[in-house]
mmCIF file with all atom_site columns, C-alpha atoms in Angstrom:
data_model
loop_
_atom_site.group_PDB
_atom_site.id
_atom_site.type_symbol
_atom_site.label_atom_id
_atom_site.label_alt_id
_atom_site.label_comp_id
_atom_site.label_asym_id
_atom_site.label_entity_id
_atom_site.label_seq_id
_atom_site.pdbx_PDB_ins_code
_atom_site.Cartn_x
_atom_site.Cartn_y
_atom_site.Cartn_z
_atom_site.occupancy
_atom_site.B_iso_or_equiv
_atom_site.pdbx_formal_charge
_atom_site.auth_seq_id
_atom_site.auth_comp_id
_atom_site.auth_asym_id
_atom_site.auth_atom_id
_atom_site.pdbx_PDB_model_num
ATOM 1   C CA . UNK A 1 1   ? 28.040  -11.270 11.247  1.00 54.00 ? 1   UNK A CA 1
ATOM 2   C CA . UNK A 1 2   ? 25.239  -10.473 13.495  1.00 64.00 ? 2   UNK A CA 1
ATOM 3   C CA . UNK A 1 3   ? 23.751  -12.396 16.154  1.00 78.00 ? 3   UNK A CA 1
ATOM 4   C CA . UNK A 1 4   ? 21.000  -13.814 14.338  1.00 79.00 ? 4   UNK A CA 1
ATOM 5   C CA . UNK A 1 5   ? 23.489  -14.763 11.283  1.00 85.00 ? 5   UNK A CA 1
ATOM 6   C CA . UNK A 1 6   ? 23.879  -18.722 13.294  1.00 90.00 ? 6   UNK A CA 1
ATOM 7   C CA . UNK A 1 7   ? 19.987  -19.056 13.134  1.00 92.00 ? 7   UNK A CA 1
ATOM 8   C CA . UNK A 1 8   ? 19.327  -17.630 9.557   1.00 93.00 ? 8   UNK A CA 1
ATOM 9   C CA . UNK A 1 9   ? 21.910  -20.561 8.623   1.00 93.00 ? 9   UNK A CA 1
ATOM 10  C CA . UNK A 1 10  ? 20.166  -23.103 10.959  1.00 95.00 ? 10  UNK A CA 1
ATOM 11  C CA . UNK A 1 11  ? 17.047  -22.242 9.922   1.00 95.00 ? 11  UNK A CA 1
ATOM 12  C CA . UNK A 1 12  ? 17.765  -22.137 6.004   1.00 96.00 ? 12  UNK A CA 1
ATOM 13  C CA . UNK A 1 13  ? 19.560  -25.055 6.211   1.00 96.00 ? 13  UNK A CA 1
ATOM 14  C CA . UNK A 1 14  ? 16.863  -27.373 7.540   1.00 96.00 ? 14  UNK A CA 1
ATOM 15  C CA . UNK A 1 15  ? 14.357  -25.826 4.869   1.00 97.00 ? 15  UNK A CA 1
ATOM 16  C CA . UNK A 1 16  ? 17.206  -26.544 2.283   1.00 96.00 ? 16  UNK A CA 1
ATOM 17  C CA . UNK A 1 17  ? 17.447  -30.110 3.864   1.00 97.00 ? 17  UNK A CA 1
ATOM 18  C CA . UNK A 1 18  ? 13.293  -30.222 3.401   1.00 96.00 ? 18  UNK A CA 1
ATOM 19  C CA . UNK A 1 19  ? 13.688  -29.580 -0.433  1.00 96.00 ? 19  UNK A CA 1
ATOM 20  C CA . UNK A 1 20  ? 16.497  -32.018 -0.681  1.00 97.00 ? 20  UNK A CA 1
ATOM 21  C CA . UNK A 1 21  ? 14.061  -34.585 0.829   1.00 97.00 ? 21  UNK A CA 1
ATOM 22  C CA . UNK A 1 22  ? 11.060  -33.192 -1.365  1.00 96.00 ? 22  UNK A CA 1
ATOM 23  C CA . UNK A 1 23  ? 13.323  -33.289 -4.681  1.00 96.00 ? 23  UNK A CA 1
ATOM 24  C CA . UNK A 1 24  ? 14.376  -36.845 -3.401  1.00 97.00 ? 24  UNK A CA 1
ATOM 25  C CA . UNK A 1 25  ? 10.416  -37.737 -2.781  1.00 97.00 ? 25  UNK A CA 1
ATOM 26  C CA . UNK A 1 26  ? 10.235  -36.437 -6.684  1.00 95.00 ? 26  UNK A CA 1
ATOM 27  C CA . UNK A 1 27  ? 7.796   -33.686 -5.093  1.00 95.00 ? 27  UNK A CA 1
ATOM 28  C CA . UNK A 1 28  ? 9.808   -30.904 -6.538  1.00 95.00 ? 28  UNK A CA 1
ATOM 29  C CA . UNK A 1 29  ? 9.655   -32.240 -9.966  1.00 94.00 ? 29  UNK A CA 1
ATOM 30  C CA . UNK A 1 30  ? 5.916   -32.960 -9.804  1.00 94.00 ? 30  UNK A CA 1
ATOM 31  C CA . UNK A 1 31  ? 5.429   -29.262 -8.523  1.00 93.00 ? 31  UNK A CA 1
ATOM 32  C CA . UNK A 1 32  ? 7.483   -27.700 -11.560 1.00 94.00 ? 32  UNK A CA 1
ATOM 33  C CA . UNK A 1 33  ? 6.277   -29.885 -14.056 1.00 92.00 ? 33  UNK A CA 1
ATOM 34  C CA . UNK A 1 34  ? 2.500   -29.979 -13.045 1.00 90.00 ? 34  UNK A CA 1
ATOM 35  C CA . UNK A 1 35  ? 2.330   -25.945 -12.765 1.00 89.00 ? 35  UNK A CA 1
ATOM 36  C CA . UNK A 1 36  ? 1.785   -25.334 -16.103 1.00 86.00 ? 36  UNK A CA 1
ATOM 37  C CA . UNK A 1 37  ? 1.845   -21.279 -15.566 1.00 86.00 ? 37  UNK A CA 1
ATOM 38  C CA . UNK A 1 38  ? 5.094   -20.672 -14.949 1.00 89.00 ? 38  UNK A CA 1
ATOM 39  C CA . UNK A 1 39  ? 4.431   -19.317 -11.558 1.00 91.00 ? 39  UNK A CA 1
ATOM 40  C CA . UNK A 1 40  ? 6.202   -21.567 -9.704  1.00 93.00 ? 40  UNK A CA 1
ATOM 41  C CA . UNK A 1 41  ? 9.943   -21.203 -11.329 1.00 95.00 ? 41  UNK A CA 1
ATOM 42  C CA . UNK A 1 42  ? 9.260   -17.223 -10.711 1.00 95.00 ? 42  UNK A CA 1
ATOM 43  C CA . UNK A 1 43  ? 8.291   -18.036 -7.175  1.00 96.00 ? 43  UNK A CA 1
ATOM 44  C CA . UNK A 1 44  ? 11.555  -20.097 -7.025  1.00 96.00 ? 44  UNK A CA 1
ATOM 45  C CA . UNK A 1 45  ? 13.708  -17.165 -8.040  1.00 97.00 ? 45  UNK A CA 1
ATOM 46  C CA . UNK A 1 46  ? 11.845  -14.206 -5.567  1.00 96.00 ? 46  UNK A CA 1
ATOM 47  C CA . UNK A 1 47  ? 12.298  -17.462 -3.262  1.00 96.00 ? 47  UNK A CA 1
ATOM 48  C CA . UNK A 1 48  ? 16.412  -17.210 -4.004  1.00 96.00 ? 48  UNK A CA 1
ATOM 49  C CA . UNK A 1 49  ? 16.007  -13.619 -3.916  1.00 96.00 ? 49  UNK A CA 1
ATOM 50  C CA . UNK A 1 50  ? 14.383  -13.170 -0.714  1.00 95.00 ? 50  UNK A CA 1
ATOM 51  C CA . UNK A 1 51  ? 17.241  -15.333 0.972   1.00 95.00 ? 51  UNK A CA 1
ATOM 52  C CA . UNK A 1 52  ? 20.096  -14.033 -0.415  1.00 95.00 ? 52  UNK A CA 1
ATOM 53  C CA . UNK A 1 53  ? 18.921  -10.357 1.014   1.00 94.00 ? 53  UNK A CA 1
ATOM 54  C CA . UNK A 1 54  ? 18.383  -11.615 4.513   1.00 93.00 ? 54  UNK A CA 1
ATOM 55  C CA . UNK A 1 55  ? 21.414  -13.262 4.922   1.00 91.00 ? 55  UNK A CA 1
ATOM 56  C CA . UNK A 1 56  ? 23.243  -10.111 3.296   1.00 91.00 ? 56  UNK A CA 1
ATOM 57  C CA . UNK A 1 57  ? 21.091  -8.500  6.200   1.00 90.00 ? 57  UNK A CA 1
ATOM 58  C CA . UNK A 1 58  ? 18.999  -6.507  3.770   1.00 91.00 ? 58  UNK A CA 1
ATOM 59  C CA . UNK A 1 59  ? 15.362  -7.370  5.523   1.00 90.00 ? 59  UNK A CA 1
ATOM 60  C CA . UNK A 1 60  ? 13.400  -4.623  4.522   1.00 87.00 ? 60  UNK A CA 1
ATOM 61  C CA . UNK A 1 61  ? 11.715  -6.468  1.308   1.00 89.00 ? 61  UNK A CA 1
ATOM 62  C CA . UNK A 1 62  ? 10.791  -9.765  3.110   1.00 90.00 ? 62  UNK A CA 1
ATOM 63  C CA . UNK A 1 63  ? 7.429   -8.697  3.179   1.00 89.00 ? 63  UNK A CA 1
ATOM 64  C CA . UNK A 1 64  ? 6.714   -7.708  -0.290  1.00 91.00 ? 64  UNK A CA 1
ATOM 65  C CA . UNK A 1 65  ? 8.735   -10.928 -1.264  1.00 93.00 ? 65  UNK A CA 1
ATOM 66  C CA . UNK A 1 66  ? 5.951   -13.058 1.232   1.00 93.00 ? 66  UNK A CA 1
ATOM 67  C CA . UNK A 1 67  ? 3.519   -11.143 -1.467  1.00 92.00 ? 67  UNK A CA 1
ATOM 68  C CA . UNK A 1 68  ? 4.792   -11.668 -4.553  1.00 94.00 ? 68  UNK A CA 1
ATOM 69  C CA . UNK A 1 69  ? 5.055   -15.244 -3.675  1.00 94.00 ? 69  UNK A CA 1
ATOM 70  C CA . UNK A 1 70  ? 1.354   -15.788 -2.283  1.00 91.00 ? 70  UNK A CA 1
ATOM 71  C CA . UNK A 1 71  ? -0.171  -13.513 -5.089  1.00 93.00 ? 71  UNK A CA 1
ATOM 72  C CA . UNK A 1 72  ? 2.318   -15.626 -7.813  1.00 93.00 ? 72  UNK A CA 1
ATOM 73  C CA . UNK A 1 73  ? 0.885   -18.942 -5.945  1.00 91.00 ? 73  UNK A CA 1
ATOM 74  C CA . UNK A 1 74  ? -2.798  -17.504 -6.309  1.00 92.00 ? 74  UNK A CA 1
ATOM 75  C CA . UNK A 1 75  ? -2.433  -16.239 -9.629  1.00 92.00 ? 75  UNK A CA 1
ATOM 76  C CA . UNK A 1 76  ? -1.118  -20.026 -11.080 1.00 89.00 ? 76  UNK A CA 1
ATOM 77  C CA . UNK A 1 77  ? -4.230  -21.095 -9.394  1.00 89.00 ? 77  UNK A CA 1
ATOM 78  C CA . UNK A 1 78  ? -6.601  -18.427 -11.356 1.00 90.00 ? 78  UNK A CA 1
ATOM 79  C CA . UNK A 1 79  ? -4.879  -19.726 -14.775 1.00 90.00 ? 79  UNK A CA 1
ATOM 80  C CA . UNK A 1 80  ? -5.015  -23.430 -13.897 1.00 87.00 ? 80  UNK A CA 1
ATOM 81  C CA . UNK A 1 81  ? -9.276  -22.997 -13.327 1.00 86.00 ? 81  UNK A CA 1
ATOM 82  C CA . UNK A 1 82  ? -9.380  -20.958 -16.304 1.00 87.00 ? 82  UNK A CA 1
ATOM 83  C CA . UNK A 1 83  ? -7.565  -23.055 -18.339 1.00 84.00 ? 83  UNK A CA 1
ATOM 84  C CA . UNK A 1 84  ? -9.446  -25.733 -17.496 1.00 82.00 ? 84  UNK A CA 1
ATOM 85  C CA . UNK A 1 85  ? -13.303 -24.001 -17.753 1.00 81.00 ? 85  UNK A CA 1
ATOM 86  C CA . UNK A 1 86  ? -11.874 -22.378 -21.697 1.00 81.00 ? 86  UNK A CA 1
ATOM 87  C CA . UNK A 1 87  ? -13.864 -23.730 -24.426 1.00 77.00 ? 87  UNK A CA 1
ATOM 88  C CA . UNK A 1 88  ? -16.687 -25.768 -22.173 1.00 77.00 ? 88  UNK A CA 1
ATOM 89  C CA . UNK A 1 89  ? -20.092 -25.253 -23.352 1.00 77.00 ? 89  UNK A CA 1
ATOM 90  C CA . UNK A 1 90  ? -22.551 -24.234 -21.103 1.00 79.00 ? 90  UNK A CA 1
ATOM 91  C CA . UNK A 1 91  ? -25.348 -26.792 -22.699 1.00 78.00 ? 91  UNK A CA 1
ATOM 92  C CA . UNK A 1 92  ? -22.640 -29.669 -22.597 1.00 77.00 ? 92  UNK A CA 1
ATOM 93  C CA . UNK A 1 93  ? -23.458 -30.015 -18.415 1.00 78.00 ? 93  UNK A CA 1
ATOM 94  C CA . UNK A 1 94  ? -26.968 -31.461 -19.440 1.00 83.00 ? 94  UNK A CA 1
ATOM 95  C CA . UNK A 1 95  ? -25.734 -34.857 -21.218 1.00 84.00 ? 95  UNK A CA 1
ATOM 96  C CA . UNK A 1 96  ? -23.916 -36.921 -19.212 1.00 85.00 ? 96  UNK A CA 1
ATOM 97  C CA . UNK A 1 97  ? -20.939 -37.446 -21.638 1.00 86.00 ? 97  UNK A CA 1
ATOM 98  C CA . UNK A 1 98  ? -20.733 -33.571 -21.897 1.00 83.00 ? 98  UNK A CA 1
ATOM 99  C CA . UNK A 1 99  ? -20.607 -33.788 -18.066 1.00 84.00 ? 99  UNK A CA 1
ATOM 100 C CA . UNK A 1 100 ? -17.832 -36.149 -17.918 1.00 87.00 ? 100 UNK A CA 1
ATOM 101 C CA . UNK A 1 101 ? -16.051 -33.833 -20.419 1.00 84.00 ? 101 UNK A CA 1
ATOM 102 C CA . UNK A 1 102 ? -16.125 -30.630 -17.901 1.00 83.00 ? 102 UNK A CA 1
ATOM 103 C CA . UNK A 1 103 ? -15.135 -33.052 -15.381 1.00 85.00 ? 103 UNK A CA 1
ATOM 104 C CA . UNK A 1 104 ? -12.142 -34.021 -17.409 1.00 86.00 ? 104 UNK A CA 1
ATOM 105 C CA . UNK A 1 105 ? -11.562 -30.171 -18.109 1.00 83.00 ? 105 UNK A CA 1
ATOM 106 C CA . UNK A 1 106 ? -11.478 -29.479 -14.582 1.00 85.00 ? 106 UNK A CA 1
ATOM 107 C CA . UNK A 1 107 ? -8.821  -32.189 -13.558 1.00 86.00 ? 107 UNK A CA 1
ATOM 108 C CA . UNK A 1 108 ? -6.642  -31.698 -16.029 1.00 84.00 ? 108 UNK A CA 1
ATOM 109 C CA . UNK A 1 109 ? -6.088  -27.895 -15.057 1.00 83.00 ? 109 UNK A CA 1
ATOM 110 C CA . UNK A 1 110 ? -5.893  -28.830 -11.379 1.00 88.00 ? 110 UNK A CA 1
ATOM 111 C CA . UNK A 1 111 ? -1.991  -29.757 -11.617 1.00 89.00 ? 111 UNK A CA 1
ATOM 112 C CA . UNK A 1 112 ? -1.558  -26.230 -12.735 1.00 86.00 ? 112 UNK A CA 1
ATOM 113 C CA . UNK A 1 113 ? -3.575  -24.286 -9.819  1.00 87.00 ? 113 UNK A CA 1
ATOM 114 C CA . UNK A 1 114 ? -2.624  -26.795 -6.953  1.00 91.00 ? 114 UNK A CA 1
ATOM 115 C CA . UNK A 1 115 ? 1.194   -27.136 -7.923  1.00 92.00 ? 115 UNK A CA 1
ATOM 116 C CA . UNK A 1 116 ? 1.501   -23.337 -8.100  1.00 92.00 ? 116 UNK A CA 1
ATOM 117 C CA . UNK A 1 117 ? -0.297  -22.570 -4.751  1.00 92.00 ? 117 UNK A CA 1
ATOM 118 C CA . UNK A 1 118 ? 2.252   -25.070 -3.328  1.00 94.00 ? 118 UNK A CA 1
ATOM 119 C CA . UNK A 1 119 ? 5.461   -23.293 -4.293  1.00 95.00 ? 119 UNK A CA 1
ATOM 120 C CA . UNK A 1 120 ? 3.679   -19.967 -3.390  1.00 94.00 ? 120 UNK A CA 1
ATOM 121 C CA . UNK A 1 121 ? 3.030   -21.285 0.359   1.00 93.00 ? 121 UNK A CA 1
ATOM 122 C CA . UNK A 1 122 ? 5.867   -22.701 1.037   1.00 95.00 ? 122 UNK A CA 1
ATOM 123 C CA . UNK A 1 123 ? 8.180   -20.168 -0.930  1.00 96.00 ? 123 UNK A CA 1
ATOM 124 C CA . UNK A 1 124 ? 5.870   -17.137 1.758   1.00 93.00 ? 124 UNK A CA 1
ATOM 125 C CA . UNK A 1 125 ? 6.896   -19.412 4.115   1.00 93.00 ? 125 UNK A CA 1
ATOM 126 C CA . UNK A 1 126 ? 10.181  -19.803 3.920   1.00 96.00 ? 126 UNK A CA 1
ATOM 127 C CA . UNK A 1 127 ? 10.641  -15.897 3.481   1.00 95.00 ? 127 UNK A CA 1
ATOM 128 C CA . UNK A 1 128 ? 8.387   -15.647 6.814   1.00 92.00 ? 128 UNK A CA 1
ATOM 129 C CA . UNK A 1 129 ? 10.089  -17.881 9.073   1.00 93.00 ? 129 UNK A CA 1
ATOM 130 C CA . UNK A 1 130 ? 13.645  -15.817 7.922   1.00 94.00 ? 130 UNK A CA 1
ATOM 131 C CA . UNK A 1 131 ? 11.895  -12.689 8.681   1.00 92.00 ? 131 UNK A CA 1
ATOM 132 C CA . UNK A 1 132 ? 10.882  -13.928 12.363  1.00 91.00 ? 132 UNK A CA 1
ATOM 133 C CA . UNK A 1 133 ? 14.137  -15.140 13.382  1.00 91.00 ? 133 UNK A CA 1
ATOM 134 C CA . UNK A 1 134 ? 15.507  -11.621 11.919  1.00 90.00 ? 134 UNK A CA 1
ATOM 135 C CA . UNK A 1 135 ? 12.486  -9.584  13.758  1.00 89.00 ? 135 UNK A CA 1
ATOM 136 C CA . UNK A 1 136 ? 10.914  -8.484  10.717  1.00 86.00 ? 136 UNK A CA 1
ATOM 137 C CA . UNK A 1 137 ? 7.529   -8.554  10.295  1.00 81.00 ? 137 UNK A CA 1
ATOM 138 C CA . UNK A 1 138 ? 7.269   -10.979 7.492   1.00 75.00 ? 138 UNK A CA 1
ATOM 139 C CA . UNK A 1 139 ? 3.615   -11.892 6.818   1.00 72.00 ? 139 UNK A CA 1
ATOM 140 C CA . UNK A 1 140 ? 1.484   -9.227  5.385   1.00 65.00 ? 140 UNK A CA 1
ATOM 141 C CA . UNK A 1 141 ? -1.581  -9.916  7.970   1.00 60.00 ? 141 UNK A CA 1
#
C-alpha cells in the first residue's frame, strides 16, 4: 500500500458516490440508452480498466486511457451528426417542410453525439484526477 493508496480510495469513492447519484437522477440510463454508437459502454469498460491499474499501482497507461476515452467520446459524436445528416437531400432545405425534416434529422441524432461526449469527459476525467493524485501526468495537453 503506498501513500497515495488512502486518496486513490477517497477520491474514487466520491466519483463512485457521483454515479450512484447520476444512476439515481436516471442520468446514467439516459447516457447509455441515448448513445446510440456504442461508444459509451466501451468508454465504461477503458473507464473500469483505467481504475483497476491505478489502484494495482500500474500508472503508466492513464494517459492513453484519458485518450481512448476523449477520442471514443468524439468519435460517438462524429456518428451521431452523421447519422443524423444520411439520406437528407440537399434541395429538401428550400421548402419549408423539407426544412423541418433536416431539423428533425438533426435532433434525433443529437442523443447519440451529446450522450457519448458525456461518458468520454467524464470517463478522461475520472482517469485524470487518479493520475494527479498518483503524480502522473494524466491529460494529454
Amino acid at each position: 500500500m503506498t501513500n497515495t493508496t488512502p486518496k486513490l480510495i477517497v477520491l474514487n469513492v466520491c466519483w463512485l458516490a457521483g454515479v450512484a447519484w447520476a444512476t439515481a437522477m436516471g442520468y446514467t440510463a439516459f447516457v447509455f440508452a441515448g448513445d446510440k454508437s456504442g461508444a459509451s459502454f466501451v468508454v465504461a469498460a477503458v473507464l473500469i480498466a483505467a481504475v483497476l491499474a491505478t489502484l494495482r499501482g500500474k500508472y503508466g497507461s492513464l494517459q492513453d486511457a484519458t485518450m481512448i476515452c476523449s477520442a471514443l467520446g468524439l468519435f460517438g459524436t462524429f456518428i451521431g451528426l452523421a447519422g443524423s445528416l444520411y439520406g437528407v437531400d440537399v434541395h429538401q432545405m428550400f421548402t419549408p417542410d423539407g426544412l423541418l425534416d433536416i431539423a428533425g434529422r438533426i435532433v434525433a441524432g443529437m442523443p447519440t453525439a451529446l450522450c457519448s461526449s458525456i461518458a468520454g469527459l467524464v470517463a478522461g476525467l475520472w482517469i485524470g484526477s487518479n493520475g494527479w493524485v498518483v503524480g502522473v501526468r494524466a491529460w494529454p495537453c
